[in-house]
Tab-separated table of C-alpha atoms in Angstrom:
chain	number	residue	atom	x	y	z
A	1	UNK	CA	-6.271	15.147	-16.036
A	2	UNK	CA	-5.709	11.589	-17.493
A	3	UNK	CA	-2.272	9.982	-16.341
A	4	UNK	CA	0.550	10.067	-18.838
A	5	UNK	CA	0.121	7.030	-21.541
A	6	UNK	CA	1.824	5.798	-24.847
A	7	UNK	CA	-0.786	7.646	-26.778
A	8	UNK	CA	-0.443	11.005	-25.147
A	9	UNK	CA	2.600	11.703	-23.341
A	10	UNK	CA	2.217	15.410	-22.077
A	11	UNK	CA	5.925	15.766	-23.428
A	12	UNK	CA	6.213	19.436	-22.327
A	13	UNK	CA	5.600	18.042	-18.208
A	14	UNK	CA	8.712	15.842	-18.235
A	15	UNK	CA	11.812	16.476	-17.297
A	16	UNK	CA	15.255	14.014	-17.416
A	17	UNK	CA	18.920	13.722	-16.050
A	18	UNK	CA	21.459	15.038	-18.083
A	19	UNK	CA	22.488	11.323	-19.382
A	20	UNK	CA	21.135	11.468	-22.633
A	21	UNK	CA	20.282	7.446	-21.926
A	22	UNK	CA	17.917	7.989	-19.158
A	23	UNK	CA	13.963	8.282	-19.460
A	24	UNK	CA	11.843	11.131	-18.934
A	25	UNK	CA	9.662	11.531	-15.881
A	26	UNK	CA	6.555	12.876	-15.873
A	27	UNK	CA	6.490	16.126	-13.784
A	28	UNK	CA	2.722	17.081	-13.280
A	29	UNK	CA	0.562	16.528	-11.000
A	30	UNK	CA	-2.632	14.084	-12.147
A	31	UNK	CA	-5.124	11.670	-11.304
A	32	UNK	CA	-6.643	8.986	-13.124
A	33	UNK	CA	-9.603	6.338	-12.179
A	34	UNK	CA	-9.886	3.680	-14.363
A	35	UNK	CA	-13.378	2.036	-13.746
A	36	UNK	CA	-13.133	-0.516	-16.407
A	37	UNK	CA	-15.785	-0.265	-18.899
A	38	UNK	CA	-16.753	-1.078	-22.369
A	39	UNK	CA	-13.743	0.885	-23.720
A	40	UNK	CA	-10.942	-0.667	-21.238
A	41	UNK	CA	-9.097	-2.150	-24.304
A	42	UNK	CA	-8.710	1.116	-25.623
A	43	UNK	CA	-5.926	1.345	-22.216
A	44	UNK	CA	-5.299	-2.138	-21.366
A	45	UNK	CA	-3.779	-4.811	-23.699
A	46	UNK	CA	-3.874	-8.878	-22.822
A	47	UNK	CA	-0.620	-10.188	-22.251
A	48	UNK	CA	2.137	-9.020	-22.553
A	49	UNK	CA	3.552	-12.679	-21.828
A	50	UNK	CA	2.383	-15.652	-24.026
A	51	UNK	CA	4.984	-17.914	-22.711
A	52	UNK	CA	4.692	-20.718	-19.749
A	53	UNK	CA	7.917	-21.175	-17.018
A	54	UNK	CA	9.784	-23.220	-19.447
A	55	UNK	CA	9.252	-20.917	-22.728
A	56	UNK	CA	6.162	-23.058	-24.280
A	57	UNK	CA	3.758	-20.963	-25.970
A	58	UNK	CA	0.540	-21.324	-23.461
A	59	UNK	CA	-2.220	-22.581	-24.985
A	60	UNK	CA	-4.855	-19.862	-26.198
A	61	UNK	CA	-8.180	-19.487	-24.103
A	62	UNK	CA	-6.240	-20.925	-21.121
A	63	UNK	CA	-6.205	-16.867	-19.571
A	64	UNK	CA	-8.605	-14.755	-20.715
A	65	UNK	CA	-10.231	-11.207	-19.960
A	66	UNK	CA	-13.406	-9.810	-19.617
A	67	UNK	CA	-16.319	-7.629	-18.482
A	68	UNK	CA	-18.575	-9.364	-16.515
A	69	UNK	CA	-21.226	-7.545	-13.104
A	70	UNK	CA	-20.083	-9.518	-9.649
A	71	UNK	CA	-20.230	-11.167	-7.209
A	72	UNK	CA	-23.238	-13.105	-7.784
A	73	UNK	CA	-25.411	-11.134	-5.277
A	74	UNK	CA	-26.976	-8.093	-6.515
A	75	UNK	CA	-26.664	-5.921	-3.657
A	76	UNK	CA	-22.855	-5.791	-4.008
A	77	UNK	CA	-22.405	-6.649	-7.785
A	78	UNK	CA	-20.048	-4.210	-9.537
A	79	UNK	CA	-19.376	-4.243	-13.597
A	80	UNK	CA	-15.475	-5.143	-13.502
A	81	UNK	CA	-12.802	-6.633	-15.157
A	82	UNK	CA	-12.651	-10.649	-14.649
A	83	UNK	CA	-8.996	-12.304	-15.246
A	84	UNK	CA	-9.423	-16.287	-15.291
A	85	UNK	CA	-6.523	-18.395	-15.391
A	86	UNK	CA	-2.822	-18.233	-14.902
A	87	UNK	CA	0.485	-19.847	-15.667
A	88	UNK	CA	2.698	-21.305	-12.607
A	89	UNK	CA	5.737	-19.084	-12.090
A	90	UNK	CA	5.024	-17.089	-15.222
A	91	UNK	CA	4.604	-13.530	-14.571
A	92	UNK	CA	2.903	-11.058	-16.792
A	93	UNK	CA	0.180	-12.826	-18.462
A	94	UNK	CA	-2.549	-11.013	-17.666
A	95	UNK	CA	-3.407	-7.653	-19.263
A	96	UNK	CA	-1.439	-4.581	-18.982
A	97	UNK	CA	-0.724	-1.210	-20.155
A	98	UNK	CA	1.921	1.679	-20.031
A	99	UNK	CA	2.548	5.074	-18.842
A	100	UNK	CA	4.904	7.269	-20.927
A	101	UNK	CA	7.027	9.765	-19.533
A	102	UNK	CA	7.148	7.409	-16.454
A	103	UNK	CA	4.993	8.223	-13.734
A	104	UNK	CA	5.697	8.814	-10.101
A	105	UNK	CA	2.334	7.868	-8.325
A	106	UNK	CA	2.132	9.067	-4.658
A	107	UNK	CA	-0.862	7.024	-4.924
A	108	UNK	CA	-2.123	3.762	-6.319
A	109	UNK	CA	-5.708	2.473	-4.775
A	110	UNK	CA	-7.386	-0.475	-5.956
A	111	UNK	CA	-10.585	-2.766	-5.300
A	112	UNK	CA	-10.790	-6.378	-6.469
A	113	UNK	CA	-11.548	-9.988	-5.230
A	114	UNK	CA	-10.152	-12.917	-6.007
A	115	UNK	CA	-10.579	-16.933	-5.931
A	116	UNK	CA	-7.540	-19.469	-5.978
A	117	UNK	CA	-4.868	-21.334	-4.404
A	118	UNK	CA	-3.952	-19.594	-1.363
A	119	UNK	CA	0.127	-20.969	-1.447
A	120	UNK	CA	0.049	-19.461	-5.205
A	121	UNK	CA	0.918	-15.723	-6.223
A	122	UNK	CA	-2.624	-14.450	-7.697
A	123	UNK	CA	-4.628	-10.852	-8.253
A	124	UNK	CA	-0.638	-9.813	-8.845
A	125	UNK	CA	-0.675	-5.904	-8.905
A	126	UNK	CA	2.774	-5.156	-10.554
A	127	UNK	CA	4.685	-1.508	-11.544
A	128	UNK	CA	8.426	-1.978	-13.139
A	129	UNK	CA	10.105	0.826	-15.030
A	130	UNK	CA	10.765	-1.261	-18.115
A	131	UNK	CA	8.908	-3.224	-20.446
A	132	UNK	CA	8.471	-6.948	-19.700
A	133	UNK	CA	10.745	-9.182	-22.059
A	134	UNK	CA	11.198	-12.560	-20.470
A	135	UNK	CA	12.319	-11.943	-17.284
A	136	UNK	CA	10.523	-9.632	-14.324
A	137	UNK	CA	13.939	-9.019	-12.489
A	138	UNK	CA	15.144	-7.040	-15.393
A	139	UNK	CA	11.970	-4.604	-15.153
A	140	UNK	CA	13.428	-3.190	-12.695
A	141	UNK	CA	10.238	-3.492	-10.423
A	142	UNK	CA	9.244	-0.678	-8.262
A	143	UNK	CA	5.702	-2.014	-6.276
A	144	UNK	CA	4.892	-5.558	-6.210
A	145	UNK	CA	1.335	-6.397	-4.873
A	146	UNK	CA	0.073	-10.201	-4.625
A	147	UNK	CA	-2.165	-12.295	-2.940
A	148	UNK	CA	-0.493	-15.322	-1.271
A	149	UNK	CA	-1.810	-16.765	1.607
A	150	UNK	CA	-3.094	-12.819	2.564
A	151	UNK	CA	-2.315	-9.386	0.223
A	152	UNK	CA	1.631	-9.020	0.584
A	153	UNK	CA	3.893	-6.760	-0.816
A	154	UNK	CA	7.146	-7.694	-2.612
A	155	UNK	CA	9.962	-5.612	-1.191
A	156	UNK	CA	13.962	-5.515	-1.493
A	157	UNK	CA	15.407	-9.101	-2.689
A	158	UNK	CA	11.987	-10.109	-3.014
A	159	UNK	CA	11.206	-10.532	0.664
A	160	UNK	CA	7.531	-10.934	1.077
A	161	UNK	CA	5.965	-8.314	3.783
A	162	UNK	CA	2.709	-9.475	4.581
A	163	UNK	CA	0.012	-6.254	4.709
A	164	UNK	CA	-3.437	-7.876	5.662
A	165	UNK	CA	-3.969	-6.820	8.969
A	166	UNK	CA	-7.994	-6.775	9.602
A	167	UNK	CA	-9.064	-10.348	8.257
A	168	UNK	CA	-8.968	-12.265	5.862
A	169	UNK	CA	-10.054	-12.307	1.498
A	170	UNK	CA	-13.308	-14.032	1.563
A	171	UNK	CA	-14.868	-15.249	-1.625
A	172	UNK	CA	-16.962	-13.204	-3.319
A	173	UNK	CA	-16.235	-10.060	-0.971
A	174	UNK	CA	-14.751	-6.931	-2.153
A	175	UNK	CA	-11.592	-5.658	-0.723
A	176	UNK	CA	-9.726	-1.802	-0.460
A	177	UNK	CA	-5.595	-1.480	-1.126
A	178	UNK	CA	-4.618	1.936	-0.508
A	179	UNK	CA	-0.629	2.116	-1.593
A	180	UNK	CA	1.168	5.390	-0.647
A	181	UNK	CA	4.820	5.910	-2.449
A	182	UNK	CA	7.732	7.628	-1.176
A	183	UNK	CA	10.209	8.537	-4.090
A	184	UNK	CA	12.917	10.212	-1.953
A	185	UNK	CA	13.287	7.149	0.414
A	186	UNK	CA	11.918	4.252	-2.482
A	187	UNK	CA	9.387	3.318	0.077
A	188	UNK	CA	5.430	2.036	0.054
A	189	UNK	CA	3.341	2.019	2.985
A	190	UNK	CA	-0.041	0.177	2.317
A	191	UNK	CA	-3.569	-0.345	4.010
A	192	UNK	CA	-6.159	-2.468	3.044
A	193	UNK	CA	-9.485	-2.956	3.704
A	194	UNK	CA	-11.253	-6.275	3.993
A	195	UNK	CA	-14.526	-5.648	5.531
A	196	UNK	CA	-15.680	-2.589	3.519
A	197	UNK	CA	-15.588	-0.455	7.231
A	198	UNK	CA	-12.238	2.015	6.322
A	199	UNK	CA	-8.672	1.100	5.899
A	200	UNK	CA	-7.024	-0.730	8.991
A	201	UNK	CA	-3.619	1.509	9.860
A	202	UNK	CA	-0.738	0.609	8.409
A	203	UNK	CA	2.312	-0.706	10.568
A	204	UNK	CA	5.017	-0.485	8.312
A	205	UNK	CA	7.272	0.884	5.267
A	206	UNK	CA	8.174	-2.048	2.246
A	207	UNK	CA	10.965	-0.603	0.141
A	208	UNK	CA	10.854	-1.375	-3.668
A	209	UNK	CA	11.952	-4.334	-4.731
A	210	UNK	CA	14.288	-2.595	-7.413
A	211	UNK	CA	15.965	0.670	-5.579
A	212	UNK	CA	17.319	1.381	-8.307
A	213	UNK	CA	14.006	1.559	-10.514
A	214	UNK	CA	13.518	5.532	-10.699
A	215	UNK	CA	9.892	5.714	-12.147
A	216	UNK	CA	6.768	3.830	-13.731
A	217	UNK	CA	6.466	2.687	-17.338
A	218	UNK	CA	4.242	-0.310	-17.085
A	219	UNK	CA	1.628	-1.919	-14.976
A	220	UNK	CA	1.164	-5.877	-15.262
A	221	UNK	CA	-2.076	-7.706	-13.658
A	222	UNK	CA	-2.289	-11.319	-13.489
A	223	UNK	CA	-2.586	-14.660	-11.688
A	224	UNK	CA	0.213	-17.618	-11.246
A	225	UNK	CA	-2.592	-20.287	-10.571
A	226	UNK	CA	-4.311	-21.768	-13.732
A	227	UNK	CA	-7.527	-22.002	-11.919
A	228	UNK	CA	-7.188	-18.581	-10.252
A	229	UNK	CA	-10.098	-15.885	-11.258
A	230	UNK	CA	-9.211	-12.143	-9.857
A	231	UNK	CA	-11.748	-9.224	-10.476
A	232	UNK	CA	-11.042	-5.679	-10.601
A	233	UNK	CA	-13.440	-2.902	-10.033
A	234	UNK	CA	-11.748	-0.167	-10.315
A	235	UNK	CA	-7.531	1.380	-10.240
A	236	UNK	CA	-6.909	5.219	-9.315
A	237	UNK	CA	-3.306	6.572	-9.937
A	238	UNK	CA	-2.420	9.358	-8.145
A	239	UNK	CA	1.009	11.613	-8.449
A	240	UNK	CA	0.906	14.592	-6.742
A	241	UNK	CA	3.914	16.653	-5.637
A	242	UNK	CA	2.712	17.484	-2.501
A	243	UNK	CA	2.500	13.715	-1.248
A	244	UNK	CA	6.030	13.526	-2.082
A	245	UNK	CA	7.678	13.606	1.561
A	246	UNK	CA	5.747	10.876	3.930
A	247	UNK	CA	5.853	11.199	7.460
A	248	UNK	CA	6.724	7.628	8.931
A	249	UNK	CA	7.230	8.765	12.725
A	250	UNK	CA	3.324	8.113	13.781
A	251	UNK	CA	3.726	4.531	11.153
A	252	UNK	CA	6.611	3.803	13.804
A	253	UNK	CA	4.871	4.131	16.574
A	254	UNK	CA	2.136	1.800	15.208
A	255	UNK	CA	4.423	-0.855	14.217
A	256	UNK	CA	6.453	-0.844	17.838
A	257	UNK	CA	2.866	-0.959	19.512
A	258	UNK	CA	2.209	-3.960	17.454
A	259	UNK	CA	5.187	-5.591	18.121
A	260	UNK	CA	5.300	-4.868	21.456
A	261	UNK	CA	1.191	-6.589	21.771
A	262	UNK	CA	2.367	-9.532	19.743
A	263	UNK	CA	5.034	-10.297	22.197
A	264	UNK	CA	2.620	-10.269	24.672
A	265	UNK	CA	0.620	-12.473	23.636
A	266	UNK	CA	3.427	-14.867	22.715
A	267	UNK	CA	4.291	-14.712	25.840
A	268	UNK	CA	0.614	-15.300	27.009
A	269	UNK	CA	0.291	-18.028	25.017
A	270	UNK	CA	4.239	-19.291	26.436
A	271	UNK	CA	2.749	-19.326	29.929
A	272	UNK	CA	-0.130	-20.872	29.071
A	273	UNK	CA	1.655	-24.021	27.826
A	274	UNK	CA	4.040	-24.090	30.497
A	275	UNK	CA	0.969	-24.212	32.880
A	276	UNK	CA	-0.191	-27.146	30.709
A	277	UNK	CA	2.914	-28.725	30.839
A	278	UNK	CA	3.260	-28.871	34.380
A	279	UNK	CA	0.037	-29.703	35.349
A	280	UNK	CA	0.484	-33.170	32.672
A	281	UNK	CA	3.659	-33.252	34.415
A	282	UNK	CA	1.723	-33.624	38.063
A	283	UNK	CA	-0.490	-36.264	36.428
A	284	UNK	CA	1.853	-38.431	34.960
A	285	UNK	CA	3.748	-38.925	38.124
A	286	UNK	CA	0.308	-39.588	39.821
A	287	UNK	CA	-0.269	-42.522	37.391
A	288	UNK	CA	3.268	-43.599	37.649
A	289	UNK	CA	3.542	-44.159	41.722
A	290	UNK	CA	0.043	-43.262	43.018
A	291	UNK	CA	0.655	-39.334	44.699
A	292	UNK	CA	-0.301	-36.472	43.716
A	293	UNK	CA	1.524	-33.596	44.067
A	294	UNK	CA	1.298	-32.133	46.933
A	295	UNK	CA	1.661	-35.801	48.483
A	296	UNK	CA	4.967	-36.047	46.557
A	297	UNK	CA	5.866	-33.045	47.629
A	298	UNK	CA	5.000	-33.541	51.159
A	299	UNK	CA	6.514	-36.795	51.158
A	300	UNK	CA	10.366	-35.196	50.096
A	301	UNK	CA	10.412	-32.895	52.361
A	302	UNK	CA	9.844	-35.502	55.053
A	303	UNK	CA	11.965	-37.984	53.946
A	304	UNK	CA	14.984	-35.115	53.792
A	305	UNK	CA	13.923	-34.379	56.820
A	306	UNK	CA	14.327	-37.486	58.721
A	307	UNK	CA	17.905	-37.795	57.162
């Protein structure tokens, strides 16, 4: 079945709290793959920011949307969306679209590439429960996906948990985010997959970056880096009530493994300068009085010997 969406809500799955004020939430199970073809307007709308960081209208053609077959090289080319452009620290200018009841994906996998400033937010992959309207705090955001410097997740107080663990994004190379969702604990665990051989295992749990956010209304794509271009291939949403409960113990284990290596080799690498630092040590009091040493050894211990 198609995920829930303005146009038809499957009112009779929902289900809401007894406040009147709260929003329904979508109660059956679905699965939708969006593979972004010559009807993806009919699902997606551009914006739904127009606005730059200090409230100027941006100017029109500066971001814009369309269907293009890449990379360049036929063997891997894929029809996909193609986002050029961004605004600096202006979310929500790329092309989004809604979900209504809100959704509770146990699942969101995506495959895209992107090209831009690696110390700016770009290919931004974003859920909230609310509608944007000027400020992406006040969405109440749930997942928070970007590409800075490596794919990285967003989590509580918009702390940002880096996820890329088997290489790095290389131009013109398609790359795997598999994003599993925990709605009891508010939770995401995510794997991605850089060089098209499986997803690398994941190492650790990123809360949402709004606990408080209790379902999906509205997905936002887009790029903070004016001369950023991001390509999607293709989006599945998943919510099934099976997946609801995620077992972390074995993602524990992982993450105290890794931890445990990467002290290691810190302290590998702490040794190994140390080792450095004495042997320069050795050869700058060579040049300074002639010995090496041993000889300067040798030569203490026999002059506190004939005292």
């Amino acid at each position: 079945p198609a995920a829930p969406a303005a146009s038809d809500a499957p009112a009779a799955a929902s289900s809401a709290p007894e406040d009147g004020d709260a929003a329904l939430i979508n109660t059956e199970d679905f699965e939708f793959l969006e593979t972004f073809g010559e009807d993806w307007q009919d699902r997606w709308t551009l914006g739904p920011s127009d606005k730059d960081e200090n409230g100027k209208e941006i100017r029109k053609g500066l971001i814009n949307a369309k269907l293009v077959k890449y990379p360049p090289d036929p063997k891997v080319a894929k029809m996909c969306l193609q986002l050029m452009g961004g605004a600096a620290n202006a979310p929500c200018t790329g092309f989004w679209t809604s979900f209504s009841p809100l959704i509770r994906p146990t699942e969101v996998e995506f495959e895209f590439t992107m090209n831009g400033k690696v110390e700016m937010p770009n290919a931004c992959v974003v859920f909230t429960e609310k509608p944007f309207e000027g400020a992406l705090p006040d969405c109440k955001v749930g997942v928070q996906f970007t590409v800075r410097g490596g794919m990285q997740l967003c989590g509580g107080g918009g702390h940002l948990v880096r996820i890329s663990n088997d290489g790095k994004i290389l131009n013109d190379k398609w790359n795997k985010v598999l994003m599993k969702i925990d709605w009891n604990e508010k939770i995401v665990v995510a794997q991605v997959d850089t060089k098209g051989k499986g997803y690398a295992p994941a190492i650790q749990t990123v809360p949402f970056r709004d606990s408080s956010c209790e379902g999906f209304g509205s997905l936002f794509i887009y790029n903070m880096d004016t001369q950023a271009t991001c390509w999607f291939s293709s989006l599945r949403v998943k919510q099934d009530s099976s997946d609801l409960i995620m077992d972390t113990e074995a993602l524990d284990a992982r993450r105290q493994l890794a931890e445990g290596l990467a002290a290691r080799e810190y302290q590998r690498h702490v040794d190994a300068d140390m080792a450095v630092g004495m042997k320069m040590g050795a050869i700058k009091s060579t040049k300074e009085h002639g010995m090496n040493l041993a000889t300067e050894q040798a030569a203490n211990f026999g002059g506190a010997g004939a005292r």
